[in-house]
PDB file of C-alpha atoms and ligand atoms in Angstrom:
ATOM      1  CA  UNK C   1      -0.114   0.037   0.025  1.00  0.00           C
ATOM      2  CA  UNK C   2       1.331   3.434  -0.865  1.00  0.00           C
ATOM      3  CA  UNK C   3       1.415   6.389   1.368  1.00  0.00           C
ATOM      4  CA  UNK C   4      -0.340   9.596   0.348  1.00  0.00           C
ATOM      5  CA  UNK C   5       0.485  12.951   1.966  1.00  0.00           C
ATOM      6  CA  UNK C   6      -2.441  15.301   1.975  1.00  0.00           C
ATOM      7  CA  UNK C   7      -2.026  18.922   2.919  1.00  0.00           C
ATOM      8  CA  UNK C   8      -4.968  20.918   3.835  1.00  0.00           C
ATOM      9  CA  UNK C   9      -4.513  24.740   3.871  1.00  0.00           C
ATOM     10  CA  UNK C  10      -5.966  26.958   6.375  1.00  0.00           C
ATOM     11  CA  UNK C  11      -7.672  28.726   3.540  1.00  0.00           C
ATOM     12  CA  UNK C  12      -9.867  25.802   3.055  1.00  0.00           C
ATOM     13  CA  UNK C  13     -10.128  23.537   6.176  1.00  0.00           C
ATOM     14  CA  UNK C  14     -13.275  25.173   7.392  1.00  0.00           C
ATOM     15  CA  UNK C  15     -14.897  24.679   3.775  1.00  0.00           C
ATOM     16  CA  UNK C  16     -14.114  21.156   3.028  1.00  0.00           C
ATOM     17  CA  UNK C  17     -17.198  19.287   2.393  1.00  0.00           C
ATOM     18  CA  UNK C  18     -18.480  17.033   5.509  1.00  0.00           C
ATOM     19  CA  UNK C  19     -17.813  14.060   3.170  1.00  0.00           C
ATOM     20  CA  UNK C  20     -14.087  14.885   3.092  1.00  0.00           C
ATOM     21  CA  UNK C  21     -13.556  13.116   6.260  1.00  0.00           C
ATOM     22  CA  UNK C  22     -15.473  10.061   5.245  1.00  0.00           C
ATOM     23  CA  UNK C  23     -13.580  10.018   1.965  1.00  0.00           C
ATOM     24  CA  UNK C  24     -10.442   9.900   3.869  1.00  0.00           C
ATOM     25  CA  UNK C  25     -11.675   7.020   6.019  1.00  0.00           C
ATOM     26  CA  UNK C  26     -12.879   5.174   2.838  1.00  0.00           C
ATOM     27  CA  UNK C  27      -9.498   5.607   1.073  1.00  0.00           C
ATOM     28  CA  UNK C  28      -7.806   4.074   4.135  1.00  0.00           C
ATOM     29  CA  UNK C  29     -10.281   1.249   4.333  1.00  0.00           C
ATOM     30  CA  UNK C  30      -9.935   0.619   0.492  1.00  0.00           C
ATOM     31  CA  UNK C  31      -6.260  -0.447   0.882  1.00  0.00           C
ATOM     32  CA  UNK C  32      -5.198   1.816  -1.926  1.00  0.00           C
ATOM     33  CA  UNK C  33      -3.428   4.529   0.049  1.00  0.00           C
ATOM     34  CA  UNK C  34      -2.276   5.119   3.729  1.00  0.00           C
ATOM     35  CA  UNK C  35      -3.070   8.918   4.031  1.00  0.00           C
ATOM     36  CA  UNK C  36      -1.057  11.182   6.189  1.00  0.00           C
ATOM     37  CA  UNK C  37      -2.705  14.705   6.841  1.00  0.00           C
ATOM     38  CA  UNK C  38      -0.398  17.893   7.018  1.00  0.00           C
ATOM     39  CA  UNK C  39      -2.490  20.877   7.780  1.00  0.00           C
ATOM     40  CA  UNK C  40      -1.910  24.663   7.806  1.00  0.00           C
ATOM     41  CA  UNK C  41      -3.920  27.231   9.685  1.00  0.00           C
ATOM     42  CA  UNK C  42      -2.428  30.669   8.449  1.00  0.00           C
ATOM     43  CA  UNK C  43      -5.982  32.358   8.495  1.00  0.00           C
ATOM     44  CA  UNK C  44      -6.390  31.393  12.118  1.00  0.00           C
ATOM     45  CA  UNK C  45      -2.883  32.431  13.206  1.00  0.00           C
ATOM     46  CA  UNK C  46      -3.422  35.791  11.450  1.00  0.00           C
ATOM     47  CA  UNK C  47      -6.869  36.407  13.199  1.00  0.00           C
ATOM     48  CA  UNK C  48      -5.279  35.399  16.623  1.00  0.00           C
ATOM     49  CA  UNK C  49      -2.340  37.710  16.119  1.00  0.00           C
ATOM     50  CA  UNK C  50      -4.702  40.531  14.974  1.00  0.00           C
ATOM     51  CA  UNK C  51      -6.861  40.148  18.188  1.00  0.00           C
ATOM     52  CA  UNK C  52      -3.551  40.289  20.170  1.00  0.00           C
ATOM     53  CA  UNK C  53      -2.575  43.503  18.059  1.00  0.00           C
ATOM     54  CA  UNK C  54       0.616  41.667  16.866  1.00  0.00           C
ATOM     55  CA  UNK C  55       1.243  42.707  13.274  1.00  0.00           C
ATOM     56  CA  UNK C  56       1.836  40.128  10.556  1.00  0.00           C
ATOM     57  CA  UNK C  57       4.331  40.533   7.871  1.00  0.00           C
ATOM     58  CA  UNK C  58       4.610  37.964   5.025  1.00  0.00           C
ATOM     59  CA  UNK C  59       7.711  37.910   2.869  1.00  0.00           C
ATOM     60  CA  UNK C  60       7.069  35.698  -0.281  1.00  0.00           C
ATOM     61  CA  UNK C  61       4.125  34.010   1.375  1.00  0.00           C
ATOM     62  CA  UNK C  62       6.176  33.242   4.688  1.00  0.00           C
ATOM     63  CA  UNK C  63       5.125  34.679   7.916  1.00  0.00           C
ATOM     64  CA  UNK C  64       8.028  36.562   9.594  1.00  0.00           C
ATOM     65  CA  UNK C  65       7.956  34.842  13.016  1.00  0.00           C
ATOM     66  CA  UNK C  66       9.185  36.431  16.357  1.00  0.00           C
ATOM     67  CA  UNK C  67       9.605  34.460  19.658  1.00  0.00           C
ATOM     68  CA  UNK C  68       6.374  35.916  21.115  1.00  0.00           C
ATOM     69  CA  UNK C  69       4.432  34.773  18.035  1.00  0.00           C
ATOM     70  CA  UNK C  70       5.664  31.150  18.380  1.00  0.00           C
ATOM     71  CA  UNK C  71       3.247  30.568  21.230  1.00  0.00           C
ATOM     72  CA  UNK C  72       0.282  31.719  19.405  1.00  0.00           C
ATOM     73  CA  UNK C  73       1.262  29.707  16.411  1.00  0.00           C
ATOM     74  CA  UNK C  74       1.796  26.626  18.276  1.00  0.00           C
ATOM     75  CA  UNK C  75      -1.551  26.936  20.050  1.00  0.00           C
ATOM     76  CA  UNK C  76      -3.394  27.621  16.770  1.00  0.00           C
ATOM     77  CA  UNK C  77      -1.694  24.846  14.833  1.00  0.00           C
ATOM     78  CA  UNK C  78      -1.046  21.945  17.356  1.00  0.00           C
ATOM     79  CA  UNK C  79      -4.036  22.960  19.559  1.00  0.00           C
ATOM     80  CA  UNK C  80      -6.952  23.931  17.680  1.00  0.00           C
ATOM     81  CA  UNK C  81      -6.490  23.101  14.137  1.00  0.00           C
ATOM     82  CA  UNK C  82      -4.658  19.668  14.757  1.00  0.00           C
ATOM     83  CA  UNK C  83      -7.281  18.514  17.339  1.00  0.00           C
ATOM     84  CA  UNK C  84     -10.241  19.569  15.539  1.00  0.00           C
ATOM     85  CA  UNK C  85      -9.065  17.713  12.218  1.00  0.00           C
ATOM     86  CA  UNK C  86      -8.321  14.601  14.329  1.00  0.00           C
ATOM     87  CA  UNK C  87     -11.603  14.855  16.024  1.00  0.00           C
ATOM     88  CA  UNK C  88     -13.537  14.972  12.841  1.00  0.00           C
ATOM     89  CA  UNK C  89     -11.726  11.952  11.303  1.00  0.00           C
ATOM     90  CA  UNK C  90     -12.618   9.975  14.450  1.00  0.00           C
ATOM     91  CA  UNK C  91     -16.207  11.226  14.177  1.00  0.00           C
ATOM     92  CA  UNK C  92     -16.346   9.822  10.597  1.00  0.00           C
ATOM     93  CA  UNK C  93     -15.405   6.412  11.956  1.00  0.00           C
ATOM     94  CA  UNK C  94     -11.603   6.460  11.177  1.00  0.00           C
ATOM     95  CA  UNK C  95      -8.579   6.198  13.362  1.00  0.00           C
ATOM     96  CA  UNK C  96      -6.674   9.230  13.753  1.00  0.00           C
ATOM     97  CA  UNK C  97      -3.666  10.590  15.873  1.00  0.00           C
ATOM     98  CA  UNK C  98      -2.702  14.159  15.883  1.00  0.00           C
ATOM     99  CA  UNK C  99       0.802  15.140  16.338  1.00  0.00           C
ATOM    100  CA  UNK C 100       3.089  18.182  15.872  1.00  0.00           C
ATOM    101  CA  UNK C 101       6.226  18.091  13.890  1.00  0.00           C
ATOM    102  CA  UNK C 102       8.050  18.466  17.418  1.00  0.00           C
ATOM    103  CA  UNK C 103       6.403  15.203  18.766  1.00  0.00           C
ATOM    104  CA  UNK C 104       9.026  12.335  18.374  1.00  0.00           C
ATOM    105  CA  UNK C 105      11.277  15.046  16.570  1.00  0.00           C
ATOM    106  CA  UNK C 106       9.366  14.250  13.586  1.00  0.00           C
ATOM    107  CA  UNK C 107      10.512  17.426  11.796  1.00  0.00           C
ATOM    108  CA  UNK C 108      14.128  18.385  12.525  1.00  0.00           C
ATOM    109  CA  UNK C 109      14.261  21.998  11.449  1.00  0.00           C
ATOM    110  CA  UNK C 110      16.802  24.671  10.908  1.00  0.00           C
ATOM    111  CA  UNK C 111      16.397  28.469  10.523  1.00  0.00           C
ATOM    112  CA  UNK C 112      15.384  29.177   6.976  1.00  0.00           C
ATOM    113  CA  UNK C 113      16.601  32.783   6.796  1.00  0.00           C
ATOM    114  CA  UNK C 114      17.642  35.242   9.696  1.00  0.00           C
ATOM    115  CA  UNK C 115      15.497  37.855   8.263  1.00  0.00           C
ATOM    116  CA  UNK C 116      12.379  35.765   8.665  1.00  0.00           C
ATOM    117  CA  UNK C 117      13.137  35.025  12.459  1.00  0.00           C
ATOM    118  CA  UNK C 118      11.938  31.573  13.528  1.00  0.00           C
ATOM    119  CA  UNK C 119      10.692  30.335  10.248  1.00  0.00           C
ATOM    120  CA  UNK C 120      12.118  26.832   9.767  1.00  0.00           C
ATOM    121  CA  UNK C 121      13.139  24.481   6.943  1.00  0.00           C
ATOM    122  CA  UNK C 122      13.007  20.794   7.228  1.00  0.00           C
ATOM    123  CA  UNK C 123      16.563  19.357   7.874  1.00  0.00           C
ATOM    124  CA  UNK C 124      15.296  15.749   8.278  1.00  0.00           C
ATOM    125  CA  UNK C 125      12.207  13.820   8.806  1.00  0.00           C
ATOM    126  CA  UNK C 126      12.079  11.008  11.271  1.00  0.00           C
ATOM    127  CA  UNK C 127       9.526   8.798   9.534  1.00  0.00           C
ATOM    128  CA  UNK C 128       9.843   5.590  11.598  1.00  0.00           C
ATOM    129  CA  UNK C 129       7.189   6.118  14.035  1.00  0.00           C
ATOM    130  CA  UNK C 130       4.948   7.787  11.328  1.00  0.00           C
ATOM    131  CA  UNK C 131       5.119   4.667   9.417  1.00  0.00           C
ATOM    132  CA  UNK C 132       4.362   2.699  12.465  1.00  0.00           C
ATOM    133  CA  UNK C 133       1.241   4.650  13.174  1.00  0.00           C
ATOM    134  CA  UNK C 134      -0.006   3.962   9.449  1.00  0.00           C
ATOM    135  CA  UNK C 135       0.795   0.352  10.072  1.00  0.00           C
ATOM    136  CA  UNK C 136      -1.319   0.401  13.249  1.00  0.00           C
ATOM    137  CA  UNK C 137      -4.230   1.653  11.018  1.00  0.00           C
ATOM    138  CA  UNK C 138      -4.015   5.187  12.185  1.00  0.00           C
ATOM    139  CA  UNK C 139      -4.217   8.341  10.025  1.00  0.00           C
ATOM    140  CA  UNK C 140      -1.420  10.792  11.363  1.00  0.00           C
ATOM    141  CA  UNK C 141      -2.386  14.449  11.440  1.00  0.00           C
ATOM    142  CA  UNK C 142       0.671  16.548  11.561  1.00  0.00           C
ATOM    143  CA  UNK C 143       0.937  20.239  12.486  1.00  0.00           C
ATOM    144  CA  UNK C 144       3.901  22.060  10.953  1.00  0.00           C
ATOM    145  CA  UNK C 145       6.274  22.843  13.602  1.00  0.00           C
ATOM    146  CA  UNK C 146       9.875  21.697  13.965  1.00  0.00           C
ATOM    147  CA  UNK C 147      12.654  21.888  16.422  1.00  0.00           C
ATOM    148  CA  UNK C 148      16.489  22.068  15.954  1.00  0.00           C
ATOM    149  CA  UNK C 149      19.233  20.454  17.995  1.00  0.00           C
ATOM    150  CA  UNK C 150      19.199  23.474  20.506  1.00  0.00           C
ATOM    151  CA  UNK C 151      15.523  22.637  21.054  1.00  0.00           C
ATOM    152  CA  UNK C 152      14.419  25.882  19.417  1.00  0.00           C
ATOM    153  CA  UNK C 153      10.950  25.788  17.902  1.00  0.00           C
ATOM    154  CA  UNK C 154      10.210  26.800  14.309  1.00  0.00           C
ATOM    155  CA  UNK C 155       7.231  27.830  12.394  1.00  0.00           C
ATOM    156  CA  UNK C 156       7.373  25.793   9.217  1.00  0.00           C
ATOM    157  CA  UNK C 157       5.106  26.678   6.246  1.00  0.00           C
ATOM    158  CA  UNK C 158       2.600  23.667   5.981  1.00  0.00           C
ATOM    159  CA  UNK C 159       3.305  23.127   2.238  1.00  0.00           C
ATOM    160  CA  UNK C 160       7.008  22.923   3.079  1.00  0.00           C
ATOM    161  CA  UNK C 161       6.326  20.341   5.856  1.00  0.00           C
ATOM    162  CA  UNK C 162       4.080  18.341   3.708  1.00  0.00           C
ATOM    163  CA  UNK C 163       6.589  18.270   0.845  1.00  0.00           C
ATOM    164  CA  UNK C 164       9.332  17.134   3.197  1.00  0.00           C
ATOM    165  CA  UNK C 165       7.338  14.215   4.515  1.00  0.00           C
ATOM    166  CA  UNK C 166       6.213  13.129   0.848  1.00  0.00           C
ATOM    167  CA  UNK C 167       9.787  13.536  -0.256  1.00  0.00           C
ATOM    168  CA  UNK C 168      10.901  11.189   2.595  1.00  0.00           C
ATOM    169  CA  UNK C 169       8.277   8.676   1.891  1.00  0.00           C
ATOM    170  CA  UNK C 170       8.684   9.098  -1.910  1.00  0.00           C
ATOM    171  CA  UNK C 171       4.810   9.073  -2.201  1.00  0.00           C
ATOM    172  CA  UNK C 172       2.344  11.245  -4.039  1.00  0.00           C
ATOM    173  CA  UNK C 173       1.426  14.630  -2.466  1.00  0.00           C
ATOM    174  CA  UNK C 174      -2.021  16.347  -2.757  1.00  0.00           C
ATOM    175  CA  UNK C 175      -2.192  20.188  -1.794  1.00  0.00           C
ATOM    176  CA  UNK C 176      -5.586  21.247  -0.967  1.00  0.00           C
ATOM    177  CA  UNK C 177      -6.257  25.035  -1.279  1.00  0.00           C
ATOM    178  CA  UNK C 178      -8.965  27.555  -2.083  1.00  0.00           C
ATOM    179  CA  UNK C 179      -8.464  27.668  -5.705  1.00  0.00           C
ATOM    180  CA  UNK C 180      -9.081  25.064  -8.672  1.00  0.00           C
ATOM    181  CA  UNK C 181      -5.419  24.658  -9.270  1.00  0.00           C
ATOM    182  CA  UNK C 182      -2.719  26.876 -10.596  1.00  0.00           C
ATOM    183  CA  UNK C 183      -3.978  29.466 -12.712  1.00  0.00           C
ATOM    184  CA  UNK C 184      -2.633  31.912 -15.372  1.00  0.00           C
ATOM    185  CA  UNK C 185      -4.271  35.100 -16.454  1.00  0.00           C
ATOM    186  CA  UNK C 186      -5.110  35.180 -20.091  1.00  0.00           C
ATOM    187  CA  UNK C 187      -7.033  38.161 -21.441  1.00  0.00           C
ATOM    188  CA  UNK C 188      -7.895  39.262 -17.818  1.00  0.00           C
ATOM    189  CA  UNK C 189      -9.400  35.809 -17.174  1.00  0.00           C
ATOM    190  CA  UNK C 190      -7.928  33.248 -14.694  1.00  0.00           C
ATOM    191  CA  UNK C 191      -7.556  29.951 -16.431  1.00  0.00           C
ATOM    192  CA  UNK C 192      -6.773  26.775 -14.282  1.00  0.00           C
ATOM    193  CA  UNK C 193      -3.767  24.849 -15.984  1.00  0.00           C
ATOM    194  CA  UNK C 194      -4.501  21.026 -15.803  1.00  0.00           C
ATOM    195  CA  UNK C 195      -0.856  19.907 -15.966  1.00  0.00           C
ATOM    196  CA  UNK C 196       2.648  21.573 -15.688  1.00  0.00           C
ATOM    197  CA  UNK C 197       6.085  20.383 -15.666  1.00  0.00           C
ATOM    198  CA  UNK C 198       8.656  21.946 -13.456  1.00  0.00           C
ATOM    199  CA  UNK C 199      10.261  23.801 -16.416  1.00  0.00           C
ATOM    200  CA  UNK C 200       6.762  25.439 -17.323  1.00  0.00           C
ATOM    201  CA  UNK C 201       6.374  26.184 -13.572  1.00  0.00           C
ATOM    202  CA  UNK C 202       9.536  28.160 -13.671  1.00  0.00           C
ATOM    203  CA  UNK C 203       8.319  30.207 -16.527  1.00  0.00           C
ATOM    204  CA  UNK C 204       5.234  31.099 -14.487  1.00  0.00           C
ATOM    205  CA  UNK C 205       7.379  31.958 -11.532  1.00  0.00           C
ATOM    206  CA  UNK C 206       9.533  34.190 -13.601  1.00  0.00           C
ATOM    207  CA  UNK C 207       6.697  36.098 -15.291  1.00  0.00           C
ATOM    208  CA  UNK C 208       5.124  36.900 -12.033  1.00  0.00           C
ATOM    209  CA  UNK C 209       2.021  34.704 -12.518  1.00  0.00           C
ATOM    210  CA  UNK C 210       2.597  33.012  -9.122  1.00  0.00           C
ATOM    211  CA  UNK C 211       2.246  35.376  -5.990  1.00  0.00           C
ATOM    212  CA  UNK C 212       1.462  35.284  -2.252  1.00  0.00           C
ATOM    213  CA  UNK C 213       0.725  31.752  -0.601  1.00  0.00           C
ATOM    214  CA  UNK C 214       1.337  30.095  -3.927  1.00  0.00           C
ATOM    215  CA  UNK C 215       5.104  30.869  -3.747  1.00  0.00           C
ATOM    216  CA  UNK C 216       5.940  28.472  -0.824  1.00  0.00           C
ATOM    217  CA  UNK C 217       3.444  25.936  -2.478  1.00  0.00           C
ATOM    218  CA  UNK C 218       5.472  25.837  -5.820  1.00  0.00           C
ATOM    219  CA  UNK C 219       8.726  25.859  -3.979  1.00  0.00           C
ATOM    220  CA  UNK C 220       7.426  22.828  -1.907  1.00  0.00           C
ATOM    221  CA  UNK C 221       6.286  21.140  -5.134  1.00  0.00           C
ATOM    222  CA  UNK C 222       9.701  21.539  -6.651  1.00  0.00           C
ATOM    223  CA  UNK C 223      11.375  20.165  -3.727  1.00  0.00           C
ATOM    224  CA  UNK C 224       9.179  17.181  -3.372  1.00  0.00           C
ATOM    225  CA  UNK C 225       9.509  16.308  -7.126  1.00  0.00           C
ATOM    226  CA  UNK C 226      13.319  16.727  -6.733  1.00  0.00           C
ATOM    227  CA  UNK C 227      13.120  14.002  -4.120  1.00  0.00           C
ATOM    228  CA  UNK C 228      11.643  11.477  -6.459  1.00  0.00           C
ATOM    229  CA  UNK C 229       7.976  12.141  -5.652  1.00  0.00           C
ATOM    230  CA  UNK C 230       6.213  11.085  -8.686  1.00  0.00           C
ATOM    231  CA  UNK C 231       3.594  13.735  -8.830  1.00  0.00           C
ATOM    232  CA  UNK C 232       2.082  16.485  -7.037  1.00  0.00           C
ATOM    233  CA  UNK C 233      -1.549  17.789  -7.334  1.00  0.00           C
ATOM    234  CA  UNK C 234      -2.891  21.115  -6.281  1.00  0.00           C
ATOM    235  CA  UNK C 235      -6.512  21.147  -6.167  1.00  0.00           C
ATOM    236  CA  UNK C 236      -9.656  22.735  -4.564  1.00  0.00           C
ATOM    237  CA  UNK C 237     -10.269  21.216  -1.151  1.00  0.00           C
ATOM    238  CA  UNK C 238     -13.847  22.543  -1.481  1.00  0.00           C
ATOM    239  CA  UNK C 239     -14.685  20.346  -4.360  1.00  0.00           C
ATOM    240  CA  UNK C 240     -17.141  17.588  -3.464  1.00  0.00           C
ATOM    241  CA  UNK C 241     -15.454  14.079  -3.717  1.00  0.00           C
ATOM    242  CA  UNK C 242     -12.339  15.721  -4.796  1.00  0.00           C
ATOM    243  CA  UNK C 243     -10.112  13.189  -2.998  1.00  0.00           C
ATOM    244  CA  UNK C 244     -11.986  10.267  -4.405  1.00  0.00           C
ATOM    245  CA  UNK C 245     -11.700  11.630  -7.884  1.00  0.00           C
ATOM    246  CA  UNK C 246      -7.987  12.065  -7.398  1.00  0.00           C
ATOM    247  CA  UNK C 247      -7.666   8.405  -6.081  1.00  0.00           C
ATOM    248  CA  UNK C 248      -9.687   7.275  -9.152  1.00  0.00           C
ATOM    249  CA  UNK C 249      -7.174   8.855 -11.375  1.00  0.00           C
ATOM    250  CA  UNK C 250      -9.593  11.500 -12.727  1.00  0.00           C
ATOM    251  CA  UNK C 251      -8.349  14.716 -14.052  1.00  0.00           C
ATOM    252  CA  UNK C 252      -8.489  17.234 -11.269  1.00  0.00           C
ATOM    253  CA  UNK C 253      -6.742  20.555 -10.224  1.00  0.00           C
ATOM    254  CA  UNK C 254      -3.135  21.102 -11.582  1.00  0.00           C
ATOM    255  CA  UNK C 255      -1.001  17.959 -11.711  1.00  0.00           C
ATOM    256  CA  UNK C 256       2.865  18.702 -11.608  1.00  0.00           C
ATOM    257  CA  UNK C 257       5.565  16.453 -12.454  1.00  0.00           C
ATOM    258  CA  UNK C 258       9.232  16.548 -13.734  1.00  0.00           C
ATOM    259  CA  UNK C 259       9.501  15.742 -17.519  1.00  0.00           C
ATOM    260  CA  UNK C 260      10.944  12.301 -18.098  1.00  0.00           C
ATOM    261  CA  UNK C 261      13.915  13.280 -20.100  1.00  0.00           C
ATOM    262  CA  UNK C 262      14.954  15.779 -17.444  1.00  0.00           C
ATOM    263  CA  UNK C 263      15.445  12.909 -15.083  1.00  0.00           C
ATOM    264  CA  UNK C 264      18.353  11.418 -16.913  1.00  0.00           C
ATOM    265  CA  UNK C 265      20.321  14.566 -17.717  1.00  0.00           C
TER     266      UNK C 265
HETATM  267  N1  LIG R   1      -0.940  31.560 -10.206  1.00  0.00           N
HETATM  268  C1  LIG R   1      -1.814  31.247  -9.056  1.00  0.00           C
HETATM  269  N2  LIG R   1      -2.649  30.260  -9.132  1.00  0.00           N
HETATM  270  C2  LIG R   1      -3.373  29.962  -8.001  1.00  0.00           C
HETATM  271  N3  LIG R   1      -3.327  30.663  -6.903  1.00  0.00           N
HETATM  272  C3  LIG R   1      -2.590  31.660  -6.780  1.00  0.00           C
HETATM  273  C4  LIG R   1      -1.712  32.069  -8.046  1.00  0.00           C
HETATM  274  N4  LIG R   1      -0.925  33.134  -7.542  1.00  0.00           N
HETATM  275  C5  LIG R   1      -1.285  33.353  -6.292  1.00  0.00           C
HETATM  276  N5  LIG R   1      -2.253  32.553  -5.792  1.00  0.00           N
HETATM  277  C6  LIG R   1      -2.876  32.590  -4.502  1.00  0.00           C
HETATM  278  O1  LIG R   1      -2.361  31.697  -3.717  1.00  0.00           O
HETATM  279  C7  LIG R   1      -3.457  31.362  -2.783  1.00  0.00           C
HETATM  280  C8  LIG R   1      -3.259  29.991  -2.122  1.00  0.00           C
HETATM  281  O2  LIG R   1      -2.170  30.076  -1.064  1.00  0.00           O
HETATM  282  P1  LIG R   1      -2.688  30.247   0.466  1.00  0.00           P
HETATM  283  O3  LIG R   1      -3.517  31.425   0.721  1.00  0.00           O
HETATM  284  O4  LIG R   1      -1.329  30.308   1.218  1.00  0.00           O
HETATM  285  O5  LIG R   1      -3.467  28.821   0.661  1.00  0.00           O
HETATM  286  P2  LIG R   1      -3.275  27.701   1.687  1.00  0.00           P
HETATM  287  O6  LIG R   1      -3.790  28.328   2.974  1.00  0.00           O
HETATM  288  O7  LIG R   1      -4.237  26.649   1.070  1.00  0.00           O
HETATM  289  O8  LIG R   1      -1.919  27.366   1.902  1.00  0.00           O
HETATM  290  C9  LIG R   1      -4.662  31.425  -3.536  1.00  0.00           C
HETATM  291  O9  LIG R   1      -5.861  31.665  -2.885  1.00  0.00           O
HETATM  292  C10 LIG R   1      -4.381  32.505  -4.512  1.00  0.00           C
HETATM  293  O10 LIG R   1      -4.825  33.854  -4.007  1.00  0.00           O
HETATM  294  C1  LIG R   2       6.371  30.131   7.889  1.00  0.00           C
HETATM  295  C2  LIG R   2       4.992  30.166   7.649  1.00  0.00           C
HETATM  296  O1  LIG R   2       4.511  30.903   6.902  1.00  0.00           O
HETATM  297  N1  LIG R   2       4.133  29.294   8.439  1.00  0.00           N
HETATM  298  C3  LIG R   2       2.767  29.285   8.334  1.00  0.00           C
HETATM  299  C4  LIG R   2       2.182  28.066   8.976  1.00  0.00           C
HETATM  300  C5  LIG R   2       0.757  27.765   8.725  1.00  0.00           C
HETATM  301  C6  LIG R   2       0.462  27.532   7.192  1.00  0.00           C
HETATM  302  O2  LIG R   2       1.288  27.123   6.432  1.00  0.00           O
HETATM  303  O3  LIG R   2      -0.939  27.516   6.921  1.00  0.00           O
HETATM  304  P1  LIG R   2      -1.490  27.618   5.489  1.00  0.00           P
HETATM  305  O4  LIG R   2      -1.276  26.452   4.901  1.00  0.00           O
HETATM  306  O5  LIG R   2      -2.908  27.800   5.764  1.00  0.00           O
HETATM  307  O6  LIG R   2      -0.901  28.721   4.701  1.00  0.00           O
HETATM  308  C7  LIG R   2       2.055  30.426   8.938  1.00  0.00           C
HETATM  309  O7  LIG R   2       2.642  31.037   9.886  1.00  0.00           O
HETATM  310  O8  LIG R   2       1.041  30.915   8.442  1.00  0.00           O
END
């Protein structure tokens, strides 16, 4: 059975159809995939920081993170978001365990860039017990925090965390967001692109078609594909039966891959 990493963005988690959790349980029960959920929660973090009058600054889709913000981020992601997703999977009849990337040192992190403060990149993924959880029939639900060898916590973008886990497991990755896929503006209209190679993706990055939260997403996609992940799909988490359609190999969202011949140069 193959692993399948599914990342649910904070933009969409409150809007996924109720059937999403049932679909997850069905996919696990069908034996086709062992799903692993990685979730975001950027919207919730921003709203909590606003209430605390702590200003939010994003640089290329990444939240500049101070020490005082880490507590809020950890509470939002590993507290509220992680437990509510875990609870909903249990409610749908599945087995789920909610963990943070810090638990069991699942995500060893390192500082991404001093100018971003405590934003982390993933240095290594300790996948042993993640696989054990899957073998025990649990669906792991992972919040994107990590820790370095000095026990410093880091805020990791959820797309980055999901890509690192998929890269380690060499399994497909589904990124669920609030858009039907990657779009390009043609004659003032946004048109979703069904398939993209990494070379075509670079063109869209260079011509400014990719902005905001899509930047860490496409960087994560490229990272996963470079680690032998066969394909990554960016799709609309609000679409009814979206996950089932994906598992049945229907055309959905934007499918990204490395062009075969580039693998051999
Ligand atoms: N070319 C593009 N195609 C699709 N979405 C894009 C593009 N450029 C920027 N975006 C923005 O990226 C957003 C998704 O990123 P983000 O808000 O961080 O979502 P999530 O919370 O799911 O990670 C979309 O809502 C859209 O506004
Ligand atoms: C470094 C960084 O930007 N971390 C993200 C973590 C949450 C996240 O990625 O949530 P979404 O998937 O909903 O965007 C943040 O602070 O918003």
